[in-house]
mmCIF file of C-alpha atoms in Angstrom:
data_model
loop_
_atom_site.group_PDB
_atom_site.id
_atom_site.type_symbol
_atom_site.label_atom_id
_atom_site.label_comp_id
_atom_site.label_asym_id
_atom_site.label_seq_id
_atom_site.Cartn_x
_atom_site.Cartn_y
_atom_site.Cartn_z
ATOM 1 C CA MET A 288 166.652 210.116 283.799
ATOM 2 C CA MET A 289 169.043 210.536 280.292
ATOM 3 C CA ASP A 290 167.761 213.703 277.827
ATOM 4 C CA LYS A 291 165.788 212.122 275.111
ATOM 5 C CA THR A 292 167.979 213.121 272.736
ATOM 6 C CA LEU A 293 170.521 212.319 274.279
ATOM 7 C CA HIS A 294 169.829 208.662 273.958
ATOM 8 C CA LEU A 295 168.911 209.522 270.228
ATOM 9 C CA MET A 296 172.304 210.436 270.062
ATOM 10 C CA LEU A 297 174.116 207.430 271.906
ATOM 11 C CA GLU A 298 171.528 204.428 269.430
ATOM 12 C CA ALA A 299 172.589 206.228 266.746
ATOM 13 C CA GLY A 300 176.277 205.983 268.155
ATOM 14 C CA LEU A 301 175.814 202.191 269.269
ATOM 15 C CA ALA A 302 174.023 201.625 264.633
ATOM 16 C CA ALA A 303 177.346 203.741 263.300
ATOM 17 C CA SER A 304 179.369 201.549 265.600
ATOM 18 C CA ARG A 305 178.356 198.230 264.402
ATOM 19 C CA ILE A 306 178.346 198.692 260.708
ATOM 20 C CA VAL A 307 181.974 200.634 261.615
ATOM 21 C CA LEU A 308 183.416 196.773 263.117
ATOM 22 C CA GLU A 309 181.463 194.755 260.267
ATOM 23 C CA VAL A 310 183.534 196.607 257.616
ATOM 24 C CA TYR A 311 186.485 197.116 259.948
ATOM 25 C CA GLU A 312 186.277 193.077 260.481
ATOM 26 C CA GLN A 313 185.949 192.425 256.370
ATOM 27 C CA ASP A 314 188.232 193.393 253.422
ATOM 28 C CA PHE A 315 187.464 197.061 252.660
ATOM 29 C CA ALA A 316 188.945 199.677 250.479
ATOM 30 C CA HIS A 317 188.994 202.722 250.213
ATOM 31 C CA VAL A 318 189.169 206.063 247.648
ATOM 32 C CA ILE A 319 191.088 209.327 248.248
ATOM 33 C CA LYS A 320 188.606 212.549 248.802
ATOM 34 C CA PRO A 321 189.831 216.030 246.370
ATOM 35 C CA ASP A 322 191.301 216.590 250.000
ATOM 36 C CA ASN A 323 193.801 213.897 250.255
ATOM 37 C CA SER A 324 192.402 212.423 253.350
ATOM 38 C CA PRO A 325 190.687 209.228 252.388
ATOM 39 C CA VAL A 326 186.453 207.374 252.263
ATOM 40 C CA THR A 327 185.753 203.643 252.938
ATOM 41 C CA GLU A 328 182.329 202.009 252.467
ATOM 42 C CA ALA A 329 182.218 202.261 256.357
ATOM 43 C CA ASP A 330 181.439 206.206 256.326
ATOM 44 C CA THR A 331 179.044 205.955 254.291
ATOM 45 C CA ARG A 332 177.030 203.356 255.326
ATOM 46 C CA ALA A 333 177.543 204.634 258.975
ATOM 47 C CA GLU A 334 176.911 208.874 258.181
ATOM 48 C CA ASP A 335 173.447 206.950 257.031
ATOM 49 C CA ALA A 336 172.620 205.296 259.738
ATOM 50 C CA ILE A 337 172.749 207.512 262.189
ATOM 51 C CA LEU A 338 171.371 210.471 259.766
ATOM 52 C CA ALA A 339 167.991 207.930 259.664
ATOM 53 C CA LEU A 340 167.286 207.968 263.189
ATOM 54 C CA LEU A 341 168.605 211.631 264.656
ATOM 55 C CA ALA A 342 165.929 211.912 261.343
ATOM 56 C CA HIS A 343 163.048 211.903 264.079
ATOM 57 C CA THR A 344 164.161 214.929 265.580
ATOM 58 C CA ARG A 345 163.715 216.850 262.632
ATOM 59 C CA LEU A 346 166.959 218.740 263.555
ATOM 60 C CA PRO A 347 169.528 220.010 260.914
ATOM 61 C CA VAL A 348 172.460 217.996 260.564
ATOM 62 C CA LEU A 349 175.876 218.432 259.613
ATOM 63 C CA ALA A 350 177.624 215.619 258.895
ATOM 64 C CA GLU A 351 181.488 214.925 256.819
ATOM 65 C CA GLU A 352 180.088 212.829 254.124
ATOM 66 C CA SER A 353 177.005 215.357 252.778
ATOM 67 C CA ALA A 354 178.358 218.457 254.096
ATOM 68 C CA GLY A 355 181.396 216.536 251.043
ATOM 69 C CA MET A 356 178.959 215.965 248.684
ATOM 70 C CA GLY A 357 177.915 220.013 248.952
ATOM 71 C CA ARG A 358 174.419 219.317 251.200
ATOM 72 C CA ILE A 359 174.704 220.537 254.254
ATOM 73 C CA PRO A 360 170.687 221.991 255.564
ATOM 74 C CA GLU A 361 170.235 225.936 256.808
ATOM 75 C CA LEU A 362 171.761 225.027 259.667
ATOM 76 C CA GLY A 363 170.172 227.169 262.722
ATOM 77 C CA GLN A 364 170.119 227.202 265.960
ATOM 78 C CA ARG A 365 169.675 223.833 266.548
ATOM 79 C CA PHE A 366 171.996 221.722 264.699
ATOM 80 C CA PHE A 367 173.599 218.252 265.522
ATOM 81 C CA VAL A 368 176.821 217.644 264.570
ATOM 82 C CA VAL A 369 177.805 214.597 262.622
ATOM 83 C CA ASP A 370 181.183 212.489 261.616
ATOM 84 C CA PRO A 371 180.404 208.976 260.914
ATOM 85 C CA LEU A 372 184.021 207.590 261.076
ATOM 86 C CA ASP A 373 186.958 210.348 263.171
ATOM 87 C CA GLY A 374 190.535 208.516 262.061
ATOM 88 C CA THR A 375 189.790 206.893 258.616
ATOM 89 C CA LYS A 376 193.871 207.475 258.285
ATOM 90 C CA GLU A 377 193.878 205.294 261.088
ATOM 91 C CA PHE A 378 190.905 202.813 260.414
ATOM 92 C CA VAL A 379 193.025 202.104 256.911
ATOM 93 C CA LYS A 380 195.760 201.488 259.160
ATOM 94 C CA ARG A 381 193.722 198.815 261.574
ATOM 95 C CA ASN A 382 195.189 200.801 264.779
ATOM 96 C CA GLY A 383 191.605 200.874 266.006
ATOM 97 C CA GLU A 384 191.658 204.117 266.966
ATOM 98 C CA PHE A 385 189.033 205.827 265.106
ATOM 99 C CA THR A 386 185.558 206.941 266.423
ATOM 100 C CA VAL A 387 182.283 207.743 265.843
ATOM 101 C CA ASN A 388 181.292 210.819 266.470
ATOM 102 C CA ILE A 389 177.698 213.483 267.088
ATOM 103 C CA ALA A 390 176.980 216.149 268.842
ATOM 104 C CA LEU A 391 173.903 218.517 269.207
ATOM 105 C CA CYS A 392 174.621 221.963 268.335
ATOM 106 C CA GLU A 393 172.578 225.067 270.190
ATOM 107 C CA HIS A 394 173.408 228.222 269.257
ATOM 108 C CA GLY A 395 177.135 227.325 267.515
ATOM 109 C CA ARG A 396 178.373 225.889 270.593
ATOM 110 C CA PRO A 397 178.550 221.690 271.626
ATOM 111 C CA ARG A 398 176.000 220.833 274.553
ATOM 112 C CA LEU A 399 176.361 217.051 273.761
ATOM 113 C CA GLY A 400 178.164 215.150 272.554
ATOM 114 C CA VAL A 401 178.908 210.958 271.803
ATOM 115 C CA VAL A 402 182.424 209.884 270.710
ATOM 116 C CA ILE A 403 182.491 205.965 270.578
ATOM 117 C CA ALA A 404 185.559 204.283 269.611
ATOM 118 C CA PRO A 405 184.234 201.335 268.408
ATOM 119 C CA ALA A 406 186.819 199.452 268.829
ATOM 120 C CA ARG A 407 188.257 199.392 271.962
ATOM 121 C CA GLY A 408 184.612 198.411 273.031
ATOM 122 C CA GLU A 409 184.701 202.096 274.862
ATOM 123 C CA ALA A 410 182.264 205.298 275.072
ATOM 124 C CA TYR A 411 181.955 208.434 275.665
ATOM 125 C CA TRP A 412 179.293 211.619 276.436
ATOM 126 C CA SER A 413 178.061 214.240 277.661
ATOM 127 C CA GLY A 414 175.007 215.437 279.692
ATOM 128 C CA PRO A 415 172.980 217.707 281.396
ATOM 129 C CA ASP A 416 175.416 215.601 285.249
ATOM 130 C CA GLY A 417 177.935 215.559 283.384
ATOM 131 C CA ALA A 418 180.654 213.729 281.667
ATOM 132 C CA TRP A 419 180.828 209.762 281.687
ATOM 133 C CA ALA A 420 182.222 206.316 279.740
ATOM 134 C CA GLY A 421 181.264 203.028 279.542
ATOM 135 C CA GLN A 422 182.195 200.125 277.744
ATOM 136 C CA ILE A 423 180.320 198.430 274.873
ATOM 137 C CA ARG A 424 179.808 194.320 275.730
ATOM 138 C CA ASP A 425 177.169 193.145 272.706
ATOM 139 C CA GLY A 426 176.019 196.225 271.488
ATOM 140 C CA ALA A 427 175.139 197.150 274.825
ATOM 141 C CA LEU A 428 176.401 199.938 277.310
ATOM 142 C CA VAL A 429 177.792 198.590 280.378
ATOM 143 C CA GLY A 430 179.946 200.201 283.432
ATOM 144 C CA GLU A 431 178.819 203.420 283.611
ATOM 145 C CA HIS A 432 180.592 206.078 285.571
ATOM 146 C CA ARG A 433 181.383 209.795 285.633
ATOM 147 C CA ILE A 434 184.754 211.026 284.393
ATOM 148 C CA HIS A 435 186.468 213.992 285.183
ATOM 149 C CA ALA A 436 189.053 216.107 283.756
ATOM 150 C CA ARG A 437 192.611 216.083 285.737
ATOM 151 C CA VAL A 438 194.463 219.385 286.827
ATOM 152 C CA HIS A 439 197.034 218.153 289.696
ATOM 153 C CA GLY A 440 200.306 216.310 288.834
ATOM 154 C CA PRO A 441 202.004 215.766 286.446
ATOM 155 C CA VAL A 442 201.312 217.235 282.311
ATOM 156 C CA HIS A 443 200.552 214.538 280.260
ATOM 157 C CA VAL A 444 200.273 215.961 276.470
ATOM 158 C CA VAL A 445 197.719 213.563 273.879
ATOM 159 C CA GLY A 446 198.722 214.732 270.393
ATOM 160 C CA SER A 447 197.839 213.254 267.108
ATOM 161 C CA ARG A 448 199.083 209.739 265.532
ATOM 162 C CA SER A 449 198.529 211.956 261.887
ATOM 163 C CA HIS A 450 199.005 214.990 262.230
ATOM 164 C CA ALA A 451 202.433 215.798 263.818
ATOM 165 C CA HIS A 452 203.779 219.127 264.363
ATOM 166 C CA PRO A 453 207.250 220.446 264.579
ATOM 167 C CA ALA A 454 206.482 223.487 267.017
ATOM 168 C CA MET A 455 205.107 220.671 269.843
ATOM 169 C CA ASP A 456 208.647 219.593 270.924
ATOM 170 C CA ALA A 457 209.132 223.092 272.462
ATOM 171 C CA LEU A 458 205.668 223.870 273.413
ATOM 172 C CA CYS A 459 205.732 220.250 275.717
ATOM 173 C CA ARG A 460 209.342 222.026 276.753
ATOM 174 C CA HIS A 461 207.238 225.243 278.202
ATOM 175 C CA MET A 462 204.692 223.514 279.996
ATOM 176 C CA ASN A 463 207.123 221.015 281.440
ATOM 177 C CA VAL A 464 205.706 217.926 279.512
ATOM 178 C CA VAL A 465 206.322 214.874 281.271
ATOM 179 C CA LYS A 466 204.866 212.170 278.440
ATOM 180 C CA ASP A 467 203.199 212.751 275.480
ATOM 181 C CA VAL A 468 201.436 210.082 274.138
ATOM 182 C CA SER A 469 199.692 210.137 270.401
ATOM 183 C CA VAL A 470 196.393 208.583 269.067
ATOM 184 C CA GLY A 471 194.259 209.300 266.007
ATOM 185 C CA SER A 472 190.442 210.800 266.538
ATOM 186 C CA SER A 473 188.956 212.792 268.669
ATOM 187 C CA LEU A 474 189.499 210.209 271.657
ATOM 188 C CA LYS A 475 192.335 212.194 272.445
ATOM 189 C CA PHE A 476 189.909 214.315 274.068
ATOM 190 C CA CYS A 477 188.560 211.571 275.926
ATOM 191 C CA LEU A 478 191.726 211.010 276.951
ATOM 192 C CA LEU A 479 191.887 214.815 278.419
ATOM 193 C CA ALA A 480 187.828 213.932 280.158
ATOM 194 C CA ARG A 481 188.994 210.825 281.962
ATOM 195 C CA GLY A 482 192.061 212.647 283.761
ATOM 196 C CA ASP A 483 194.879 210.905 281.768
ATOM 197 C CA ALA A 484 195.937 213.174 280.004
ATOM 198 C CA GLN A 485 196.211 217.073 280.529
ATOM 199 C CA LEU A 486 196.793 219.324 277.379
ATOM 200 C CA TYR A 487 196.277 218.961 273.591
ATOM 201 C CA PRO A 488 197.466 221.545 271.633
ATOM 202 C CA ARG A 489 196.407 221.544 267.593
ATOM 203 C CA PHE A 490 198.285 223.146 265.067
ATOM 204 C CA GLY A 491 196.068 223.387 262.253
ATOM 205 C CA PRO A 492 192.776 223.664 261.119
ATOM 206 C CA THR A 493 190.566 220.943 261.649
ATOM 207 C CA SER A 494 186.676 220.572 261.209
ATOM 208 C CA GLU A 495 183.998 220.920 262.924
ATOM 209 C CA TRP A 496 182.377 216.997 262.534
ATOM 210 C CA ASP A 497 186.752 216.383 264.187
ATOM 211 C CA THR A 498 185.943 218.742 267.286
ATOM 212 C CA ALA A 499 182.126 219.873 268.374
ATOM 213 C CA ALA A 500 182.054 216.302 269.987
ATOM 214 C CA GLY A 501 184.280 215.865 272.083
ATOM 215 C CA GLN A 502 184.214 219.374 272.751
ATOM 216 C CA ALA A 503 181.097 218.259 274.667
ATOM 217 C CA VAL A 504 182.525 215.309 276.708
ATOM 218 C CA LEU A 505 185.464 217.395 277.888
ATOM 219 C CA GLN A 506 183.763 220.742 278.730
ATOM 220 C CA ALA A 507 180.950 218.849 280.211
ATOM 221 C CA ALA A 508 183.915 216.093 282.424
ATOM 222 C CA GLY A 509 185.089 220.017 283.214
ATOM 223 C CA GLY A 510 187.529 220.927 280.186
ATOM 224 C CA VAL A 511 187.510 223.445 278.223
ATOM 225 C CA VAL A 512 188.272 224.253 274.328
ATOM 226 C CA LEU A 513 189.589 227.728 273.363
ATOM 227 C CA GLY A 514 190.799 228.895 270.313
ATOM 228 C CA LEU A 515 194.265 231.134 270.151
ATOM 229 C CA ASP A 516 192.162 233.691 270.477
ATOM 230 C CA GLY A 517 191.206 232.393 273.952
ATOM 231 C CA ALA A 518 187.632 232.097 273.176
ATOM 232 C CA PRO A 519 186.007 228.798 272.756
ATOM 233 C CA LEU A 520 185.489 226.456 269.545
ATOM 234 C CA THR A 521 182.047 227.309 267.961
ATOM 235 C CA CYS A 522 180.259 225.220 265.388
ATOM 236 C CA GLY A 523 178.269 226.377 262.284
ATOM 237 C CA HIS A 524 181.122 228.521 260.478
ATOM 238 C CA LYS A 525 179.576 228.524 256.733
ATOM 239 C CA ALA A 526 181.716 230.966 254.865
ATOM 240 C CA ASN A 527 185.084 228.975 256.783
ATOM 241 C CA ARG A 528 183.724 225.953 255.196
ATOM 242 C CA TYR A 529 182.777 225.114 259.037
ATOM 243 C CA LEU A 530 187.072 224.437 259.775
ATOM 244 C CA ASN A 531 188.460 225.424 263.048
ATOM 245 C CA GLY A 532 191.719 226.872 263.574
ATOM 246 C CA SER A 533 194.689 225.960 265.172
ATOM 247 C CA PHE A 534 193.312 225.336 269.149
ATOM 248 C CA VAL A 535 193.673 224.031 272.676
ATOM 249 C CA ALA A 536 192.481 221.381 274.264
ATOM 250 C CA ALA A 537 193.228 221.423 278.118
ATOM 251 C CA ALA A 538 191.836 220.273 281.795
ATOM 252 C CA ASN A 539 191.144 223.519 283.090
ATOM 253 C CA LEU A 540 190.871 227.396 281.653
ATOM 254 C CA ALA A 541 194.129 227.830 283.506
ATOM 255 C CA ILE A 542 197.220 225.303 281.654
ATOM 256 C CA ALA A 543 194.604 226.218 278.454
ATOM 257 C CA ASP A 544 196.192 229.622 278.271
ATOM 258 C CA MET A 545 199.287 228.939 279.587
ATOM 259 C CA ALA A 546 199.543 226.932 276.883
ATOM 260 C CA ARG A 547 197.354 229.886 273.846
ATOM 261 C CA LEU A 548 199.725 231.931 274.711
ATOM 262 C CA GLU A 549 203.578 229.830 273.878
ATOM 263 C CA MET A 550 201.245 228.177 270.249
ATOM 264 C CA LEU A 551 200.468 232.375 269.200
ATOM 265 C CA ARG A 552 204.820 232.701 269.942
ATOM 266 C CA LEU A 553 205.360 229.768 268.607
ATOM 267 C CA MET A 554 203.396 230.263 265.379
ATOM 268 C CA ALA A 555 204.797 233.784 266.079
#
């Protein structure tokens, strides 16, 4: 039986996805926020829908658009982390590589995660029994199946569509990467979770709402997400303005450590 909190998170993700697609299929405008990232009507409306549903849990929510306006509650030991439209740059480009992200964190660690790619009709989630994927048809989930990270065979690396880093080529040579794929948003974590890639190195900062849901899915699939200090990424860091440092996501600890040490060397 699905965890009732996870069920509510999926319900919220699907509701937000319907709003995102409604805006996506129309002419829409975007504005540039102070951090130089775009925001659209889809971001704000989708966040409102998610917050309305998650309110039933009475748990605090760290949500991107609310945080940008200074509305951040005291998070405590259990809280949600929400990005209503991860990959807004991809949304504006209309390439379909954007997601809705919802995570539940306990003691700062992402435990449950929901990642939905509305334009692709794909959904990924984690629960106590592992990681799952499914398709969205007429607003409902179908074809649910377990997914697992794949550690054997040639190494495939996935990188950011909009945030490439010059050290990536050197890292790929060190890791004997045979294929690289660029994709936007938290889809990168999902490609690792379903075994299509083994490594996602991130050079430079991200926000916690960019990573928490994808991290939960990947970890449930058997993978890891580590900061360059070797510790798993955690959430709720007010003093850091909820920013992550550089990190590595990988299909297992051995791949992550090899990449992490090389990243440290390249960034020294």
